[in-house]
Amino acid sequence: MKTPKISEAVIRRLPVYLRYLQHLRDLNITTVSSHELGQNLDMNPAQIRKDLAYFGEFGRKGIGYDVQYLIEKIKQILKLDRRLNVALVGAGNLGTALSNYNRYTNEKLKIVAIFDSFEEKIGTQVGTLEVLPIELLPKMVKELDIKMGIITVPATEAQKVADQMVDAGIKGILNFAPVILKVPLDIPVRNADVTTELESLAYYVD
Amino acid sequence: MKTPKISEAVIRRLPVYLRYLQHLRDLNITTVSSHELGQNLDMNPAQIRKDLAYFGEFGRKGIGYDVQYLIEKIKQILKLDRRLNVALVGAGNLGTALSNYNRYTNEKLKIVAIFDSFEEKIGTQVGTLEVLPIELLPKMVKELDIKMGIITVPATEAQKVADQMVDAGIKGILNFAPVILKVPLDIPVRNADVTTELESLAYYVD
DNA sequence: TAGATTGTTAATCGATTAACAATC
DNA sequence: TAGATTGTTAATCGATTAACAATC
């Protein structure tokens, strides 16, 4: 094991670094310093160096970081170098919107199945995927080796869906419903509730 | 000023408390202890008490907190007791989905205008709102006293939209585009990028 | 009164930042 | 070589948790 215990804060910054590095690569920039990264991402350069140093020595003293190399390394750390299949439950407006994100997303990380419990939704087409009945979740998780789940159902349904996901063997959940989900300790959950975000912003406004 | 300097972490927890308290109220529960809250929200009771104590003495020793009273107090703190108008820019799939959140959202916090720069979108109906050309943003911000903005445009457009929002006088931004926005220090920004969330979850999965 | 629970201080824990030797 | 920048240790800063007197 190379990793001691990395804090969640560190892990959450890695995708931000990754995104900006990919942007630099698109601009044909081959080398970048922690100072430049810090300037553009509004972060402390020491923090960036420290974050990266948890996982190895990726830079060169006096030079900086090779953009392409660092991209590859961060992808390895985040396990974005291998296929990661995602299930989405809740084929409403938000679910449909997110399923279109597939295109922008890293090609290794993909929504491969969409579920709903609402009779009328089932069988409808969302992008290239057909909405399946939630009952098929366990079967599809096994068949497609689905590792993560996105919850875009109403708050009242969210806990039930989370339970079903966990039972089916899903290992991580991105939850858009405004509830705190009860899941086993080893299943990470990210909450992405829009109302909560807006309400906390309200404090600073006016 | 009652408030010294409250950390963002505290402010971000308040909407979570609020939501659960509203849930308790719906269940006709009138009193709750920090211990019970902690159990249900997966938080430390001392933290909850401390968070609330920054703003006043809302509980009763030996008893706990009055649910209805605490709801009102938190709403006051977050300024959710007054009207807060929001503009959304980017009438794509995600923007459309979010505008429907209007219904679930606190009635005081409302999306009151939707903008896009794409010719074909302008004039189309999203819920009860007509999509307006982005050029009208400054005018509408003034007319409707809009305080916050939601950005749901592609990454390439996001900075430009943020600049336009700031120029128009918007005081807080919820950004769904995968970029770090450059805005004046006094304008709070929340990033709610789905890809970033999923990528950081990937680390913990499998 | 005895039991419960707050508000708050003190202790702990963890994360961020500064500083600098190593080195390209 | 001189200048730049990393990796890493030490210092600082801030946030969380424990503990407990006050009190309902």
GROMACS .gro file of C-alpha atoms (C1' of nucleotides) in nm:
model
  460
    1MET     CA    1   0.000   0.000   0.000
    2LYS     CA    2   0.142   0.334  -0.106
    3THR     CA    3  -0.144   0.532   0.048
    4PRO     CA    4  -0.153   0.593   0.427
    5LYS     CA    5  -0.497   0.742   0.486
    6ILE     CA    6  -0.581   1.014   0.244
    7SER     CA    7  -0.846   1.260   0.353
    8GLU     CA    8  -1.159   1.309   0.150
    9ALA     CA    9  -1.067   1.673   0.097
   10VAL     CA   10  -0.756   1.564  -0.094
   11ILE     CA   11  -0.950   1.318  -0.308
   12ARG     CA   12  -1.208   1.579  -0.395
   13ARG     CA   13  -0.941   1.814  -0.522
   14LEU     CA   14  -0.785   1.561  -0.758
   15PRO     CA   15  -1.065   1.582  -1.019
   16VAL     CA   16  -1.026   1.959  -1.015
   17TYR     CA   17  -0.655   1.929  -1.089
   18LEU     CA   18  -0.730   1.671  -1.355
   19ARG     CA   19  -0.979   1.892  -1.531
   20TYR     CA   20  -0.743   2.185  -1.546
   21LEU     CA   21  -0.453   1.970  -1.662
   22GLN     CA   22  -0.668   1.839  -1.944
   23HIS     CA   23  -0.746   2.197  -2.032
   24LEU     CA   24  -0.373   2.274  -2.044
   25ARG     CA   25  -0.314   1.972  -2.262
   26ASP     CA   26  -0.579   2.095  -2.506
   27LEU     CA   27  -0.377   2.416  -2.521
   28ASN     CA   28  -0.064   2.213  -2.603
   29ILE     CA   29   0.102   2.318  -2.279
   30THR     CA   30   0.338   2.043  -2.169
   31THR     CA   31   0.469   2.159  -1.832
   32VAL     CA   32   0.312   2.336  -1.536
   33SER     CA   33   0.427   2.440  -1.190
   34SER     CA   34   0.229   2.414  -0.867
   35HIS     CA   35   0.244   2.792  -0.858
   36GLU     CA   36   0.070   2.828  -1.195
   37LEU     CA   37  -0.186   2.564  -1.101
   38GLY     CA   38  -0.253   2.744  -0.777
   39GLN     CA   39  -0.305   3.074  -0.952
   40ASN     CA   40  -0.558   2.935  -1.192
   41LEU     CA   41  -0.745   2.713  -0.949
   42ASP     CA   42  -0.740   2.959  -0.662
   43MET     CA   43  -0.546   2.725  -0.441
   44ASN     CA   44  -0.228   2.728  -0.238
   45PRO     CA   45   0.065   2.580  -0.435
   46ALA     CA   46   0.195   2.402  -0.125
   47GLN     CA   47  -0.138   2.227  -0.092
   48ILE     CA   48  -0.127   2.110  -0.450
   49ARG     CA   49   0.226   1.974  -0.409
   50LYS     CA   50   0.133   1.806  -0.086
   51ASP     CA   51  -0.182   1.652  -0.232
   52LEU     CA   52   0.013   1.503  -0.520
   53ALA     CA   53   0.302   1.392  -0.299
   54TYR     CA   54   0.070   1.158  -0.110
   55PHE     CA   55   0.068   0.939  -0.416
   56GLY     CA   56   0.422   0.966  -0.548
   57GLU     CA   57   0.686   1.196  -0.686
   58PHE     CA   58   0.528   1.322  -1.003
   59GLY     CA   59   0.718   1.646  -1.054
   60ARG     CA   60   1.073   1.752  -1.128
   61LYS     CA   61   1.254   1.993  -0.903
   62GLY     CA   62   1.327   2.319  -1.078
   63ILE     CA   63   1.095   2.228  -1.366
   64GLY     CA   64   0.743   2.149  -1.251
   65TYR     CA   65   0.501   1.878  -1.360
   66ASP     CA   66   0.468   1.719  -1.701
   67VAL     CA   67   0.105   1.780  -1.792
   68GLN     CA   68   0.041   1.457  -1.979
   69TYR     CA   69   0.220   1.244  -1.720
   70LEU     CA   70   0.031   1.403  -1.432
   71ILE     CA   71  -0.300   1.350  -1.611
   72GLU     CA   72  -0.223   0.982  -1.639
   73LYS     CA   73  -0.114   0.955  -1.278
   74ILE     CA   74  -0.422   1.127  -1.141
   75LYS     CA   75  -0.642   0.908  -1.355
   76GLN     CA   76  -0.469   0.605  -1.211
   77ILE     CA   77  -0.514   0.730  -0.855
   78LEU     CA   78  -0.885   0.797  -0.908
   79LYS     CA   79  -0.917   0.466  -1.094
   80LEU     CA   80  -1.040   0.647  -1.401
   81ASP     CA   81  -0.804   0.437  -1.610
   82ARG     CA   82  -1.046   0.148  -1.604
   83ARG     CA   83  -1.411   0.107  -1.697
   84LEU     CA   84  -1.656   0.225  -1.430
   85ASN     CA   85  -2.023   0.158  -1.496
   86VAL     CA   86  -2.292   0.368  -1.332
   87ALA     CA   87  -2.665   0.313  -1.282
   88LEU     CA   88  -2.907   0.602  -1.260
   89VAL     CA   89  -3.239   0.565  -1.081
   90GLY     CA   90  -3.508   0.822  -1.145
   91ALA     CA   91  -3.579   0.903  -1.509
   92GLY     CA   92  -3.733   1.243  -1.441
   93ASN     CA   93  -3.610   1.576  -1.565
   94LEU     CA   94  -3.291   1.575  -1.366
   95GLY     CA   95  -3.212   1.212  -1.440
   96THR     CA   96  -3.258   1.271  -1.809
   97ALA     CA   97  -3.038   1.579  -1.795
   98LEU     CA   98  -2.762   1.392  -1.617
   99SER     CA   99  -2.769   1.099  -1.851
  100ASN     CA  100  -2.670   1.339  -2.125
  101TYR     CA  101  -2.359   1.423  -1.927
  102ASN     CA  102  -2.236   1.089  -2.044
  103ARG     CA  103  -2.085   1.257  -2.344
  104TYR     CA  104  -1.875   1.506  -2.155
  105THR     CA  105  -1.774   1.264  -1.886
  106ASN     CA  106  -1.456   1.064  -1.899
  107GLU     CA  107  -1.530   0.787  -2.141
  108LYS     CA  108  -1.436   0.523  -1.885
  109LEU     CA  109  -1.701   0.646  -1.646
  110LYS     CA  110  -2.040   0.587  -1.797
  111ILE     CA  111  -2.407   0.564  -1.714
  112VAL     CA  112  -2.500   0.227  -1.859
  113ALA     CA  113  -2.851   0.177  -1.722
  114ILE     CA  114  -3.146   0.392  -1.620
  115PHE     CA  115  -3.424   0.278  -1.390
  116ASP     CA  116  -3.756   0.406  -1.270
  117SER     CA  117  -4.046   0.265  -1.073
  118PHE     CA  118  -4.306   0.474  -1.245
  119GLU     CA  119  -4.506   0.264  -1.490
  120GLU     CA  120  -4.526   0.533  -1.756
  121LYS     CA  121  -4.150   0.591  -1.766
  122ILE     CA  122  -4.057   0.230  -1.823
  123GLY     CA  123  -3.968   0.148  -2.178
  124THR     CA  124  -3.920   0.509  -2.277
  125GLN     CA  125  -3.594   0.609  -2.437
  126VAL     CA  126  -3.341   0.837  -2.262
  127GLY     CA  127  -3.059   0.904  -2.500
  128THR     CA  128  -2.949   0.563  -2.616
  129LEU     CA  129  -3.083   0.386  -2.307
  130GLU     CA  130  -3.423   0.236  -2.241
  131VAL     CA  131  -3.569   0.302  -1.897
  132LEU     CA  132  -3.590  -0.025  -1.704
  133PRO     CA  133  -3.811  -0.120  -1.410
  134ILE     CA  134  -3.630  -0.081  -1.078
  135GLU     CA  135  -3.685  -0.452  -1.014
  136LEU     CA  136  -3.417  -0.525  -1.271
  137LEU     CA  137  -3.153  -0.331  -1.078
  138PRO     CA  138  -2.988  -0.632  -0.905
  139LYS     CA  139  -2.977  -0.830  -1.226
  140MET     CA  140  -2.827  -0.545  -1.427
  141VAL     CA  141  -2.574  -0.455  -1.157
  142LYS     CA  142  -2.441  -0.807  -1.181
  143GLU     CA  143  -2.459  -0.839  -1.557
  144LEU     CA  144  -2.302  -0.504  -1.637
  145ASP     CA  145  -2.070  -0.492  -1.336
  146ILE     CA  146  -2.217  -0.162  -1.220
  147LYS     CA  147  -2.019  -0.001  -0.938
  148MET     CA  148  -2.185   0.333  -0.870
  149GLY     CA  149  -2.537   0.467  -0.850
  150ILE     CA  150  -2.696   0.808  -0.905
  151ILE     CA  151  -3.021   0.882  -0.725
  152THR     CA  152  -3.254   1.133  -0.889
  153VAL     CA  153  -3.586   1.021  -0.742
  154PRO     CA  154  -3.804   1.233  -0.510
  155ALA     CA  155  -3.695   1.262  -0.146
  156THR     CA  156  -3.962   1.018  -0.032
  157GLU     CA  157  -3.823   0.740  -0.250
  158ALA     CA  158  -3.452   0.805  -0.204
  159GLN     CA  159  -3.384   0.587   0.100
  160LYS     CA  160  -3.562   0.291  -0.055
  161VAL     CA  161  -3.360   0.329  -0.372
  162ALA     CA  162  -3.038   0.358  -0.171
  163ASP     CA  163  -3.124   0.034   0.009
  164GLN     CA  164  -3.190  -0.137  -0.321
  165MET     CA  165  -2.860  -0.011  -0.459
  166VAL     CA  166  -2.666  -0.134  -0.160
  167ASP     CA  167  -2.840  -0.472  -0.171
  168ALA     CA  168  -2.760  -0.499  -0.538
  169GLY     CA  169  -2.392  -0.451  -0.462
  170ILE     CA  170  -2.335  -0.090  -0.563
  171LYS     CA  171  -2.026   0.060  -0.399
  172GLY     CA  172  -2.083   0.434  -0.412
  173ILE     CA  173  -2.378   0.671  -0.441
  174LEU     CA  174  -2.426   1.019  -0.578
  175ASN     CA  175  -2.749   1.144  -0.423
  176PHE     CA  176  -2.948   1.434  -0.563
  177ALA     CA  177  -3.245   1.387  -0.332
  178PRO     CA  178  -3.272   1.619  -0.031
  179VAL     CA  179  -3.231   1.352   0.239
  180ILE     CA  180  -2.945   1.214   0.442
  181LEU     CA  181  -2.922   0.852   0.334
  182LYS     CA  182  -2.857   0.571   0.579
  183VAL     CA  183  -2.610   0.333   0.421
  184PRO     CA  184  -2.338   0.102   0.551
  185LEU     CA  185  -2.022   0.284   0.658
  186ASP     CA  186  -1.816   0.142   0.375
  187ILE     CA  187  -2.041   0.290   0.106
  188PRO     CA  188  -1.943   0.648   0.027
  189VAL     CA  189  -2.226   0.889  -0.047
  190ARG     CA  190  -2.199   1.232  -0.208
  191ASN     CA  191  -2.489   1.466  -0.167
  192ALA     CA  192  -2.559   1.702  -0.453
  193ASP     CA  193  -2.884   1.856  -0.351
  194VAL     CA  194  -2.951   2.183  -0.530
  195THR     CA  195  -3.182   2.327  -0.267
  196THR     CA  196  -2.924   2.285   0.007
  197GLU     CA  197  -2.661   2.460  -0.202
  198LEU     CA  198  -2.888   2.750  -0.283
  199GLU     CA  199  -3.003   2.788   0.074
  200SER     CA  200  -2.651   2.804   0.208
  201LEU     CA  201  -2.561   3.062  -0.058
  202ALA     CA  202  -2.855   3.272   0.056
  203TYR     CA  203  -2.670   3.346   0.378
  204TYR     CA  204  -2.401   3.540   0.196
  205VAL     CA  205  -2.628   3.725  -0.041
  206ASP     CA  206  -2.758   4.077   0.022
  207MET     CA  207  -2.352   4.213   1.493
  208LYS     CA  208  -2.427   3.891   1.675
  209THR     CA  209  -2.212   3.683   1.440
  210PRO     CA  210  -1.831   3.682   1.484
  211LYS     CA  211  -1.704   3.503   1.175
  212ILE     CA  212  -1.893   3.189   1.100
  213SER     CA  213  -1.716   2.931   0.890
  214GLU     CA  214  -1.863   2.814   0.564
  215ALA     CA  215  -1.881   2.461   0.701
  216VAL     CA  216  -2.128   2.578   0.965
  217ILE     CA  217  -2.341   2.763   0.712
  218ARG     CA  218  -2.354   2.461   0.486
  219ARG     CA  219  -2.488   2.244   0.767
  220LEU     CA  220  -2.774   2.478   0.852
  221PRO     CA  221  -2.988   2.384   0.549
  222VAL     CA  222  -2.941   2.020   0.641
  223TYR     CA  223  -3.071   2.085   0.991
  224LEU     CA  224  -3.355   2.289   0.847
  225ARG     CA  225  -3.463   2.015   0.613
  226TYR     CA  226  -3.474   1.754   0.885
  227LEU     CA  227  -3.657   1.984   1.122
  228GLN     CA  228  -3.920   2.045   0.856
  229HIS     CA  229  -3.949   1.671   0.821
  230LEU     CA  230  -4.004   1.641   1.196
  231ARG     CA  231  -4.268   1.912   1.183
  232ASP     CA  232  -4.449   1.722   0.910
  233LEU     CA  233  -4.452   1.430   1.153
  234ASN     CA  234  -4.604   1.657   1.418
  235ILE     CA  235  -4.298   1.625   1.638
  236THR     CA  236  -4.260   1.940   1.844
  237THR     CA  237  -3.933   1.893   2.032
  238VAL     CA  238  -3.598   1.744   1.942
  239SER     CA  239  -3.261   1.708   2.116
  240SER     CA  240  -2.920   1.755   1.959
  241HIS     CA  241  -2.865   1.387   2.029
  242GLU     CA  242  -3.164   1.281   1.819
  243LEU     CA  243  -3.070   1.520   1.542
  244GLY     CA  244  -2.718   1.383   1.544
  245GLN     CA  245  -2.839   1.028   1.520
  246ASN     CA  246  -3.056   1.097   1.221
  247LEU     CA  247  -2.819   1.325   1.037
  248ASP     CA  248  -2.505   1.128   1.115
  249MET     CA  249  -2.348   1.414   1.299
  250ASN     CA  250  -2.196   1.483   1.635
  251PRO     CA  251  -2.451   1.636   1.877
  252ALA     CA  252  -2.189   1.873   2.017
  253GLN     CA  253  -2.131   2.005   1.670
  254ILE     CA  254  -2.499   2.070   1.618
  255ARG     CA  255  -2.528   2.254   1.946
  256LYS     CA  256  -2.218   2.456   1.874
  257ASP     CA  257  -2.336   2.545   1.524
  258LEU     CA  258  -2.666   2.674   1.657
  259ALA     CA  259  -2.506   2.851   1.952
  260TYR     CA  260  -2.316   3.079   1.714
  261PHE     CA  261  -2.645   3.250   1.642
  262GLY     CA  262  -2.822   3.249   1.974
  263GLU     CA  263  -2.967   3.036   2.252
  264PHE     CA  264  -3.239   2.844   2.074
  265GLY     CA  265  -3.276   2.544   2.302
  266ARG     CA  266  -3.387   2.476   2.657
  267LYS     CA  267  -3.160   2.295   2.898
  268GLY     CA  268  -3.300   1.958   2.997
  269ILE     CA  269  -3.559   1.976   2.719
  270GLY     CA  270  -3.407   2.025   2.376
  271TYR     CA  271  -3.512   2.242   2.085
  272ASP     CA  272  -3.862   2.344   1.984
  273VAL     CA  273  -3.891   2.225   1.625
  274GLN     CA  274  -4.107   2.506   1.491
  275TYR     CA  275  -3.907   2.774   1.667
  276LEU     CA  276  -3.577   2.638   1.542
  277ILE     CA  277  -3.709   2.621   1.187
  278GLU     CA  278  -3.796   2.988   1.205
  279LYS     CA  279  -3.462   3.080   1.354
  280ILE     CA  280  -3.260   2.893   1.094
  281LYS     CA  281  -3.466   3.048   0.819
  282GLN     CA  282  -3.389   3.389   0.962
  283ILE     CA  283  -3.018   3.313   0.982
  284LEU     CA  284  -3.007   3.193   0.623
  285LYS     CA  285  -3.226   3.484   0.518
  286LEU     CA  286  -3.486   3.247   0.385
  287ASP     CA  287  -3.753   3.451   0.557
  288ARG     CA  288  -3.749   3.706   0.278
  289ARG     CA  289  -3.792   3.685  -0.096
  290LEU     CA  290  -3.478   3.577  -0.287
  291ASN     CA  291  -3.496   3.586  -0.663
  292VAL     CA  292  -3.268   3.369  -0.876
  293ALA     CA  293  -3.171   3.383  -1.243
  294LEU     CA  294  -3.076   3.073  -1.436
  295VAL     CA  295  -2.856   3.094  -1.744
  296GLY     CA  296  -2.845   2.796  -1.977
  297ALA     CA  297  -3.181   2.656  -2.082
  298GLY     CA  298  -3.049   2.313  -2.174
  299ASN     CA  299  -3.148   1.983  -2.021
  300LEU     CA  300  -2.999   2.054  -1.682
  301GLY     CA  301  -3.130   2.408  -1.668
  302THR     CA  302  -3.477   2.290  -1.752
  303ALA     CA  303  -3.458   2.019  -1.489
  304LEU     CA  304  -3.346   2.263  -1.222
  305SER     CA  305  -3.615   2.514  -1.304
  306ASN     CA  306  -3.867   2.252  -1.208
  307TYR     CA  307  -3.707   2.238  -0.864
  308ASN     CA  308  -3.882   2.565  -0.807
  309ARG     CA  309  -4.179   2.378  -0.673
  310TYR     CA  310  -3.994   2.187  -0.406
  311THR     CA  311  -3.775   2.475  -0.307
  312ASN     CA  312  -3.860   2.710  -0.027
  313GLU     CA  313  -4.123   2.938  -0.172
  314LYS     CA  314  -3.920   3.245  -0.086
  315LEU     CA  315  -3.628   3.124  -0.297
  316LYS     CA  316  -3.735   3.117  -0.657
  317ILE     CA  317  -3.601   3.105  -1.009
  318VAL     CA  318  -3.771   3.404  -1.169
  319ALA     CA  319  -3.593   3.429  -1.503
  320ILE     CA  320  -3.421   3.196  -1.747
  321PHE     CA  321  -3.169   3.307  -2.007
  322ASP     CA  322  -2.985   3.156  -2.298
  323SER     CA  323  -2.768   3.287  -2.577
  324PHE     CA  324  -2.870   3.023  -2.824
  325GLU     CA  325  -3.106   3.165  -3.085
  326GLU     CA  326  -3.331   2.860  -3.099
  327LYS     CA  327  -3.388   2.851  -2.723
  328ILE     CA  328  -3.504   3.208  -2.691
  329GLY     CA  329  -3.877   3.246  -2.664
  330THR     CA  330  -3.935   2.883  -2.575
  331GLN     CA  331  -4.125   2.804  -2.260
  332VAL     CA  332  -3.963   2.638  -1.957
  333GLY     CA  333  -4.230   2.573  -1.700
  334THR     CA  334  -4.402   2.904  -1.658
  335LEU     CA  335  -4.103   3.106  -1.777
  336GLU     CA  336  -4.008   3.220  -2.122
  337VAL     CA  337  -3.641   3.188  -2.212
  338LEU     CA  338  -3.491   3.535  -2.256
  339PRO     CA  339  -3.181   3.642  -2.448
  340ILE     CA  340  -2.878   3.678  -2.224
  341GLU     CA  341  -2.855   4.044  -2.324
  342LEU     CA  342  -3.156   4.113  -2.105
  343LEU     CA  343  -2.981   3.984  -1.792
  344PRO     CA  344  -2.875   4.326  -1.653
  345LYS     CA  345  -3.217   4.474  -1.713
  346MET     CA  346  -3.400   4.183  -1.549
  347VAL     CA  347  -3.161   4.168  -1.253
  348LYS     CA  348  -3.248   4.527  -1.177
  349GLU     CA  349  -3.619   4.499  -1.248
  350LEU     CA  350  -3.679   4.180  -1.054
  351ASP     CA  351  -3.415   4.243  -0.787
  352ILE     CA  352  -3.237   3.916  -0.866
  353LYS     CA  353  -2.971   3.825  -0.614
  354MET     CA  354  -2.835   3.486  -0.717
  355GLY     CA  355  -2.746   3.311  -1.041
  356ILE     CA  356  -2.734   2.951  -1.152
  357ILE     CA  357  -2.499   2.863  -1.437
  358THR     CA  358  -2.592   2.563  -1.650
  359VAL     CA  359  -2.414   2.651  -1.972
  360PRO     CA  360  -2.128   2.452  -2.127
  361ALA     CA  361  -1.784   2.490  -1.968
  362THR     CA  362  -1.663   2.711  -2.251
  363GLU     CA  363  -1.934   2.969  -2.184
  364ALA     CA  364  -1.934   2.961  -1.805
  365GLN     CA  365  -1.674   3.229  -1.732
  366LYS     CA  366  -1.838   3.472  -1.970
  367VAL     CA  367  -2.175   3.415  -1.806
  368ALA     CA  368  -2.021   3.456  -1.461
  369ASP     CA  369  -1.873   3.790  -1.569
  370GLN     CA  370  -2.209   3.901  -1.702
  371MET     CA  371  -2.377   3.799  -1.377
  372VAL     CA  372  -2.128   3.989  -1.167
  373ASP     CA  373  -2.157   4.296  -1.389
  374ALA     CA  374  -2.532   4.279  -1.361
  375GLY     CA  375  -2.505   4.289  -0.983
  376ILE     CA  376  -2.566   3.927  -0.889
  377LYS     CA  377  -2.432   3.844  -0.542
  378GLY     CA  378  -2.389   3.467  -0.542
  379ILE     CA  379  -2.342   3.194  -0.801
  380LEU     CA  380  -2.425   2.825  -0.815
  381ASN     CA  381  -2.209   2.686  -1.092
  382PHE     CA  382  -2.281   2.355  -1.264
  383ALA     CA  383  -2.016   2.397  -1.531
  384PRO     CA  384  -1.688   2.211  -1.485
  385VAL     CA  385  -1.463   2.517  -1.451
  386ILE     CA  386  -1.324   2.720  -1.165
  387LEU     CA  387  -1.478   3.062  -1.211
  388LYS     CA  388  -1.284   3.382  -1.155
  389VAL     CA  389  -1.506   3.623  -0.968
  390PRO     CA  390  -1.449   3.904  -0.718
  391LEU     CA  391  -1.366   3.783  -0.368
  392ASP     CA  392  -1.693   3.905  -0.224
  393ILE     CA  393  -1.905   3.692  -0.457
  394PRO     CA  394  -1.950   3.342  -0.319
  395VAL     CA  395  -1.950   3.058  -0.569
  396ARG     CA  396  -2.068   2.703  -0.513
  397ASN     CA  397  -1.955   2.441  -0.758
  398ALA     CA  398  -2.194   2.159  -0.827
  399ASP     CA  399  -2.027   1.980  -1.110
  400VAL     CA  400  -2.151   1.625  -1.151
  401THR     CA  401  -1.841   1.492  -1.322
  402THR     CA  402  -1.616   1.607  -1.041
  403GLU     CA  403  -1.838   1.438  -0.785
  404LEU     CA  404  -1.847   1.113  -0.975
  405GLU     CA  405  -1.474   1.115  -1.036
  406SER     CA  406  -1.393   1.162  -0.670
  407LEU     CA  407  -1.634   0.881  -0.579
  408ALA     CA  408  -1.452   0.655  -0.821
  409TYR     CA  409  -1.152   0.654  -0.587
  410TYR     CA  410  -1.348   0.472  -0.317
  411VAL     CA  411  -1.521   0.224  -0.541
  412ASP     CA  412  -1.388  -0.127  -0.596
  413DT     C1'  413  -3.533   1.559   4.355
  414DA     C1'  414  -3.322   1.289   3.965
  415DG     C1'  415  -3.260   1.276   3.482
  416DA     C1'  416  -3.190   1.510   3.067
  417DT     C1'  417  -2.995   1.834   2.780
  418DT     C1'  418  -2.823   2.278   2.669
  419DG     C1'  419  -2.443   2.629   2.599
  420DT     C1'  420  -1.966   2.677   2.630
  421DT     C1'  421  -1.493   2.604   2.749
  422DA     C1'  422  -1.105   2.321   2.699
  423DA     C1'  423  -0.873   1.937   2.460
  424DT     C1'  424  -0.803   1.703   2.052
  425DC     C1'  425  -0.764   1.629   1.608
  426DG     C1'  426  -0.677   1.727   1.133
  427DA     C1'  427  -0.596   2.025   0.751
  428DT     C1'  428  -0.358   2.412   0.551
  429DT     C1'  429   0.034   2.692   0.489
  430DA     C1'  430   0.516   2.832   0.538
  431DA     C1'  431   0.974   2.733   0.493
  432DC     C1'  432   1.366   2.520   0.309
  433DA     C1'  433   1.701   2.161   0.172
  434DA     C1'  434   1.751   1.899  -0.239
  435DT     C1'  435   1.811   1.923  -0.715
  436DC     C1'  436   1.688   2.002  -1.197
  437DT     C1'  437   2.650   2.857  -1.209
  438DA     C1'  438   2.203   3.100  -1.084
  439DG     C1'  439   1.716   3.057  -1.080
  440DA     C1'  440   1.325   2.781  -1.028
  441DT     C1'  441   1.055   2.445  -0.823
  442DT     C1'  442   0.975   2.017  -0.605
  443DG     C1'  443   0.895   1.710  -0.188
  444DT     C1'  444   0.863   1.728   0.290
  445DT     C1'  445   0.903   1.876   0.761
  446DA     C1'  446   0.760   2.198   1.093
  447DA     C1'  447   0.442   2.568   1.229
  448DT     C1'  448   0.002   2.748   1.215
  449DC     C1'  449  -0.447   2.761   1.186
  450DG     C1'  450  -0.914   2.608   1.227
  451DA     C1'  451  -1.261   2.271   1.301
  452DT     C1'  452  -1.444   1.890   1.565
  453DT     C1'  453  -1.526   1.655   1.984
  454DA     C1'  454  -1.532   1.587   2.484
  455DA     C1'  455  -1.654   1.735   2.912
  456DC     C1'  456  -1.919   1.967   3.242
  457DA     C1'  457  -2.150   2.343   3.500
  458DA     C1'  458  -2.594   2.545   3.459
  459DT     C1'  459  -3.064   2.457   3.457
  460DC     C1'  460  -3.506   2.289   3.291
   0.00000   0.00000   0.00000
